[in-house]
């Protein structure tokens, strides 16, 4: 996959979430077996997903790490099958260089790393694999990140981290056009931190790097609606539309069909559309 495929035409892209984890917080292991996971991927593809993000390492707050072989066993057959059966570009949600390598060999066209390629060997591996990478901000580690998130100025600190990390990526040989940045909603952030970051999406877009936003079904929306995870689809879709209007290049979602429709309608009906083009499209 290249930048033209991913970010052409200035349209906000939709990344569908496919969990290959037995303990993921909203699907509860529904899609752990290959067959149902593949059916779900085909459904997302038919619903208009631009990318399908496959992850086998739960990043749930408090979660432990998954052993390498287990992650490979969960993810690689699915990457292969989804690539073959849907033709939709696959992104692999992993922090392990071995999984990145095996996934790209099996057809994945993008790397989505919540650790922003800080694992030993990840940066070099991603550069060598020559696919787009999403680098995400996280304070702390999944095990304890939600215990007491602290910032002086969350927006500046997250921006500074992502720009520094993007610089490291470029230095390692990843072309700037292959770098996507993500503020990491819910990853070591209080409700107010998440709110401040969402309101600051245009500042992330102003960096010129494409911005990926992942708020689907997250606690930010639970707090705003007082609804449990299973009942946050409408809230997620509203947030997706706003993130797109703020300039996000890609939205990571559970509810692909609904989000694709909502973005289409918002794009056609928005009064002020494209008076200011998203930075990633200039
Ligand atoms: C429990 C809590 C399970 C949170 C799963 C999650 C992002 C991501 C995730 C994101 C990027 C979820 C998250 N979130 N990758 N992976 N950005 N780039 O809601 O916001 O899926 S895992």
Short mmCIF file of C-alpha atoms and ligand atoms in Angstrom, two decimals:
data_model
loop_
_atom_site.label_atom_id
_atom_site.label_comp_id
_atom_site.label_asym_id
_atom_site.label_seq_id
_atom_site.Cartn_x
_atom_site.Cartn_y
_atom_site.Cartn_z
CA UNK A 1 0.00 0.00 0.00
CA UNK A 2 1.26 3.46 -0.70
CA UNK A 3 0.30 6.98 0.21
CA UNK A 4 -1.69 7.47 -2.98
CA UNK A 5 -3.93 4.52 -2.13
CA UNK A 6 -4.33 5.53 1.47
CA UNK A 7 -4.71 9.27 1.37
CA UNK A 8 -5.61 10.29 -2.16
CA UNK A 9 -8.51 12.64 -2.86
CA UNK A 10 -8.52 14.21 0.60
CA UNK A 11 -11.36 12.01 1.71
CA UNK A 12 -11.30 10.80 5.25
CA UNK A 13 -10.61 7.07 5.18
CA UNK A 14 -12.31 4.49 7.37
CA UNK A 15 -10.25 1.84 9.15
CA UNK A 16 -12.34 -1.08 10.38
CA UNK A 17 -11.28 -2.81 13.59
CA UNK A 18 -10.86 -6.58 13.47
CA UNK A 19 -9.90 -8.08 16.79
CA UNK A 20 -7.99 -11.32 16.84
CA UNK A 21 -7.86 -11.23 20.64
CA UNK A 22 -9.89 -13.48 22.94
CA UNK A 23 -10.28 -10.73 25.56
CA UNK A 24 -10.95 -7.53 23.64
CA UNK A 25 -13.16 -5.18 25.59
CA UNK A 26 -16.09 -4.72 23.27
CA UNK A 27 -16.31 -7.86 21.18
CA UNK A 28 -15.52 -10.21 24.03
CA UNK A 29 -13.70 -12.78 21.94
CA UNK A 30 -16.47 -13.05 19.39
CA UNK A 31 -14.09 -13.03 16.46
CA UNK A 32 -11.24 -15.12 17.77
CA UNK A 33 -11.78 -18.11 15.53
CA UNK A 34 -10.66 -17.58 11.95
CA UNK A 35 -13.96 -18.19 10.18
CA UNK A 36 -16.14 -15.66 12.02
CA UNK A 37 -13.31 -13.12 11.96
CA UNK A 38 -13.04 -13.51 8.23
CA UNK A 39 -16.79 -13.10 7.80
CA UNK A 40 -16.64 -9.92 9.84
CA UNK A 41 -13.79 -8.63 7.63
CA UNK A 42 -15.75 -9.39 4.47
CA UNK A 43 -18.72 -7.51 5.93
CA UNK A 44 -16.53 -4.50 6.70
CA UNK A 45 -15.08 -4.63 3.19
CA UNK A 46 -18.57 -4.71 1.67
CA UNK A 47 -19.52 -1.82 3.94
CA UNK A 48 -16.79 0.35 2.46
CA UNK A 49 -13.81 -0.03 4.79
CA UNK A 50 -10.66 1.49 3.27
CA UNK A 51 -8.35 -0.45 5.60
CA UNK A 52 -8.89 -3.38 7.95
CA UNK A 53 -6.83 -3.20 11.14
CA UNK A 54 -5.97 -6.61 12.56
CA UNK A 55 -4.65 -6.83 16.10
CA UNK A 56 -3.85 -9.79 18.32
CA UNK A 57 -2.42 -8.05 21.34
CA UNK A 58 -5.05 -6.51 23.58
CA UNK A 59 -4.11 -3.01 24.62
CA UNK A 60 -6.96 -2.83 27.13
CA UNK A 61 -6.02 -0.80 30.22
CA UNK A 62 -4.51 -3.27 32.71
CA UNK A 63 -3.77 -5.86 30.03
CA UNK A 64 -0.62 -7.97 30.13
CA UNK A 65 1.56 -8.76 27.16
CA UNK A 66 0.87 -11.53 24.68
CA UNK A 67 3.72 -13.97 23.93
CA UNK A 68 5.16 -13.65 20.41
CA UNK A 69 4.08 -17.07 19.14
CA UNK A 70 0.54 -16.59 20.38
CA UNK A 71 0.27 -13.21 18.66
CA UNK A 72 1.65 -14.67 15.43
CA UNK A 73 -0.84 -17.56 15.62
CA UNK A 74 -3.75 -15.17 16.12
CA UNK A 75 -2.80 -12.56 13.56
CA UNK A 76 -0.94 -14.05 10.60
CA UNK A 77 -3.58 -16.51 9.32
CA UNK A 78 -6.12 -13.70 9.54
CA UNK A 79 -3.92 -11.20 7.67
CA UNK A 80 -3.45 -13.78 4.93
CA UNK A 81 -7.13 -14.68 4.68
CA UNK A 82 -8.44 -11.12 4.83
CA UNK A 83 -5.97 -9.94 2.19
CA UNK A 84 -6.89 -12.84 -0.09
CA UNK A 85 -10.65 -12.71 0.44
CA UNK A 86 -11.35 -8.96 0.55
CA UNK A 87 -8.62 -7.21 -1.40
CA UNK A 88 -8.92 -4.39 1.14
CA UNK A 89 -5.55 -3.17 2.47
CA UNK A 90 -4.75 -4.69 5.84
CA UNK A 91 -3.06 -2.88 8.68
CA UNK A 92 -1.39 -4.89 11.44
CA UNK A 93 -1.88 -3.58 14.97
CA UNK A 94 1.28 -4.71 16.74
CA UNK A 95 4.36 -3.47 18.58
CA UNK A 96 6.51 -6.53 17.86
CA UNK A 97 8.93 -6.34 14.92
CA UNK A 98 8.57 -10.08 14.28
CA UNK A 99 4.81 -9.70 13.86
CA UNK A 100 5.26 -6.64 11.61
CA UNK A 101 7.62 -8.59 9.39
CA UNK A 102 5.46 -11.73 9.17
CA UNK A 103 2.29 -9.69 8.60
CA UNK A 104 3.75 -7.64 5.75
CA UNK A 105 5.08 -10.85 4.18
CA UNK A 106 1.52 -12.22 4.43
CA UNK A 107 0.03 -9.22 2.67
CA UNK A 108 -0.38 -6.44 5.25
CA UNK A 109 0.17 -2.99 3.75
CA UNK A 110 0.37 -0.87 6.87
CA UNK A 111 1.70 -1.01 10.44
CA UNK A 112 -0.31 0.42 13.34
CA UNK A 113 1.80 0.58 16.48
CA UNK A 114 0.38 1.96 19.74
CA UNK A 115 4.00 1.99 21.05
CA UNK A 116 5.07 4.19 18.15
CA UNK A 117 7.89 1.83 17.08
CA UNK A 118 9.71 2.17 20.43
CA UNK A 119 10.15 -1.58 20.90
CA UNK A 120 13.66 -2.82 20.26
CA UNK A 121 14.05 -3.37 16.51
CA UNK A 122 10.62 -2.04 15.55
CA UNK A 123 11.77 1.22 13.95
CA UNK A 124 14.39 -0.47 11.78
CA UNK A 125 12.00 -3.25 10.79
CA UNK A 126 9.23 -0.84 9.83
CA UNK A 127 11.65 1.23 7.76
CA UNK A 128 12.88 -1.85 5.93
CA UNK A 129 9.32 -3.09 5.26
CA UNK A 130 8.56 0.22 3.50
CA UNK A 131 4.84 0.48 4.28
CA UNK A 132 2.87 3.34 5.90
CA UNK A 133 3.15 3.38 9.69
CA UNK A 134 0.81 4.85 12.26
CA UNK A 135 2.64 6.06 15.35
CA UNK A 136 0.43 6.61 18.40
CA UNK A 137 1.02 8.49 21.63
CA UNK A 138 0.67 6.61 24.90
CA UNK A 139 1.65 7.73 28.39
CA UNK A 140 2.87 4.75 30.45
CA UNK A 141 2.11 1.15 29.57
CA UNK A 142 -1.30 -0.55 29.12
CA UNK A 143 -0.81 -2.25 32.50
CA UNK A 144 -0.95 1.04 34.43
CA UNK A 145 -1.55 3.87 31.95
CA UNK A 146 -4.98 4.83 33.29
CA UNK A 147 -3.94 4.97 36.94
CA UNK A 148 -2.96 8.62 37.13
CA UNK A 149 -2.37 10.25 33.76
CA UNK A 150 -0.61 13.60 34.21
CA UNK A 151 0.36 16.40 31.84
CA UNK A 152 1.22 20.07 32.15
CA UNK A 153 -0.31 20.72 28.75
CA UNK A 154 -1.61 17.54 27.16
CA UNK A 155 -1.92 18.89 23.61
CA UNK A 156 1.59 20.35 23.47
CA UNK A 157 3.13 17.29 25.08
CA UNK A 158 1.41 14.81 22.78
CA UNK A 159 2.22 16.97 19.74
CA UNK A 160 5.86 17.25 20.80
CA UNK A 161 6.11 13.48 21.29
CA UNK A 162 4.57 12.69 17.90
CA UNK A 163 6.72 15.23 16.03
CA UNK A 164 9.88 13.91 17.72
CA UNK A 165 8.89 10.34 16.93
CA UNK A 166 8.02 11.21 13.34
CA UNK A 167 11.50 12.78 13.12
CA UNK A 168 13.04 9.54 14.40
CA UNK A 169 11.06 7.63 11.79
CA UNK A 170 12.30 9.86 8.99
CA UNK A 171 15.86 9.56 10.26
CA UNK A 172 15.48 5.77 10.18
CA UNK A 173 14.49 6.04 6.51
CA UNK A 174 10.69 6.07 6.63
CA UNK A 175 9.52 8.66 4.06
CA UNK A 176 7.44 11.45 5.62
CA UNK A 177 4.58 10.49 3.30
CA UNK A 178 4.42 7.07 4.98
CA UNK A 179 3.99 8.46 8.51
CA UNK A 180 0.57 8.79 10.16
CA UNK A 181 0.24 10.30 13.64
CA UNK A 182 -2.36 9.50 16.31
CA UNK A 183 -2.94 11.26 19.68
CA UNK A 184 -3.92 7.93 21.25
CA UNK A 185 -7.30 8.53 22.88
CA UNK A 186 -7.64 6.62 26.14
CA UNK A 187 -3.96 5.65 26.30
CA UNK A 188 -2.83 7.31 29.52
CA UNK A 189 -5.42 10.08 29.36
CA UNK A 190 -8.12 11.32 31.72
CA UNK A 191 -11.51 12.35 30.40
CA UNK A 192 -10.40 15.99 30.28
CA UNK A 193 -7.19 15.03 28.45
CA UNK A 194 -9.25 13.18 25.84
CA UNK A 195 -11.57 16.19 25.50
CA UNK A 196 -8.65 18.61 25.06
CA UNK A 197 -7.03 16.35 22.46
CA UNK A 198 -10.23 15.96 20.47
CA UNK A 199 -10.73 19.73 20.36
CA UNK A 200 -7.12 20.07 19.18
CA UNK A 201 -7.41 17.74 16.15
CA UNK A 202 -6.80 20.70 13.78
CA UNK A 203 -3.46 21.36 15.51
CA UNK A 204 -2.39 17.76 14.84
CA UNK A 205 -3.49 18.10 11.22
CA UNK A 206 -1.51 21.34 10.89
CA UNK A 207 1.71 19.32 11.30
CA UNK A 208 1.15 18.15 7.72
CA UNK A 209 1.20 14.48 8.72
CA UNK A 210 -2.02 12.57 8.11
CA UNK A 211 -3.86 12.14 11.41
CA UNK A 212 -5.60 8.95 12.55
CA UNK A 213 -8.32 9.23 15.20
CA UNK A 214 -9.52 6.28 17.28
CA UNK A 215 -12.37 7.05 19.65
CA UNK A 216 -14.85 4.34 18.60
CA UNK A 217 -16.78 3.10 21.68
CA UNK A 218 -14.16 4.51 24.04
CA UNK A 219 -14.68 5.87 27.56
CA UNK A 220 -14.60 9.46 26.30
CA UNK A 221 -17.94 8.70 24.64
CA UNK A 222 -19.17 6.60 27.55
CA UNK A 223 -18.64 9.54 29.82
CA UNK A 224 -20.46 11.95 27.49
CA UNK A 225 -23.49 9.67 26.98
CA UNK A 226 -23.52 7.56 30.17
CA UNK A 227 -23.83 4.48 27.94
CA UNK A 228 -22.09 1.11 28.13
CA UNK A 229 -19.66 0.04 25.41
CA UNK A 230 -22.31 -1.87 23.42
CA UNK A 231 -24.50 1.25 23.12
CA UNK A 232 -21.94 3.78 21.92
CA UNK A 233 -22.38 3.44 18.14
CA UNK A 234 -24.28 6.71 17.65
CA UNK A 235 -21.79 8.59 19.83
CA UNK A 236 -18.91 7.04 17.87
CA UNK A 237 -20.41 8.07 14.55
CA UNK A 238 -20.95 11.66 15.69
CA UNK A 239 -17.33 11.80 16.84
CA UNK A 240 -16.15 10.33 13.52
CA UNK A 241 -17.97 13.04 11.56
CA UNK A 242 -16.48 15.79 13.73
CA UNK A 243 -12.98 14.31 13.51
CA UNK A 244 -13.31 14.17 9.72
CA UNK A 245 -14.46 17.79 9.57
CA UNK A 246 -11.53 18.76 11.76
CA UNK A 247 -9.22 17.30 9.12
CA UNK A 248 -8.50 13.73 10.23
CA UNK A 249 -7.21 11.55 7.39
CA UNK A 250 -8.40 8.29 8.88
CA UNK A 251 -10.89 7.17 11.52
CA UNK A 252 -10.52 3.80 13.27
CA UNK A 253 -13.98 2.35 13.95
CA UNK A 254 -16.00 -0.71 14.90
CA UNK A 255 -19.17 0.34 13.00
CA UNK A 256 -17.88 0.59 9.45
CA UNK A 257 -21.13 0.69 7.43
CA UNK A 258 -22.68 3.39 9.61
CA UNK A 259 -19.50 5.48 9.69
CA UNK A 260 -19.01 5.28 5.92
CA UNK A 261 -22.58 6.53 5.37
CA UNK A 262 -22.26 9.28 7.95
CA UNK A 263 -18.99 10.56 6.45
CA UNK A 264 -20.47 10.49 2.95
CA UNK A 265 -23.49 12.54 4.02
CA UNK A 266 -21.43 14.95 6.11
CA UNK A 267 -19.07 15.50 3.20
CA UNK A 268 -21.87 16.23 0.74
CA UNK A 269 -24.02 18.36 3.04
CA UNK A 270 -21.38 20.35 4.91
CA UNK A 271 -21.83 24.04 4.19
CA UNK A 272 -18.25 25.09 4.70
CA UNK A 273 -16.61 22.07 3.16
CA UNK A 274 -13.07 22.46 1.87
CA UNK A 275 -12.72 26.16 2.48
CA UNK A 276 -9.70 24.87 4.31
CA UNK A 277 -8.35 21.64 2.88
CA UNK A 278 -6.90 19.14 5.34
CA UNK A 279 -3.14 19.67 5.60
CA UNK A 280 -2.41 16.11 4.45
CA UNK A 281 -4.07 16.90 1.14
CA UNK A 282 -2.13 20.04 0.24
C1 LIG B 1 -9.46 -1.96 25.22
C2 LIG B 1 -9.21 -0.59 25.28
C3 LIG B 1 -9.38 -2.66 24.05
C4 LIG B 1 -8.88 0.07 24.14
C5 LIG B 1 -9.06 -1.99 22.91
C6 LIG B 1 -8.81 -0.63 22.97
C7 LIG B 1 -6.25 2.67 19.05
C8 LIG B 1 -5.43 1.75 18.40
C9 LIG B 1 -6.56 0.74 19.93
C10 LIG B 1 -6.20 4.03 18.65
C11 LIG B 1 -4.57 3.38 17.04
C12 LIG B 1 -9.71 0.13 20.87
C13 LIG B 1 -8.50 0.14 21.77
N1 LIG B 1 -6.96 2.01 19.98
N2 LIG B 1 -4.61 2.09 17.39
N3 LIG B 1 -5.64 0.55 18.96
N4 LIG B 1 -5.34 4.33 17.64
N5 LIG B 1 -3.75 3.77 16.05
O1 LIG B 1 -10.69 0.80 21.24
O2 LIG B 1 -6.87 4.93 19.19
O3 LIG B 1 -9.73 -0.55 19.86
S1 LIG B 1 -7.09 -0.52 20.95
#
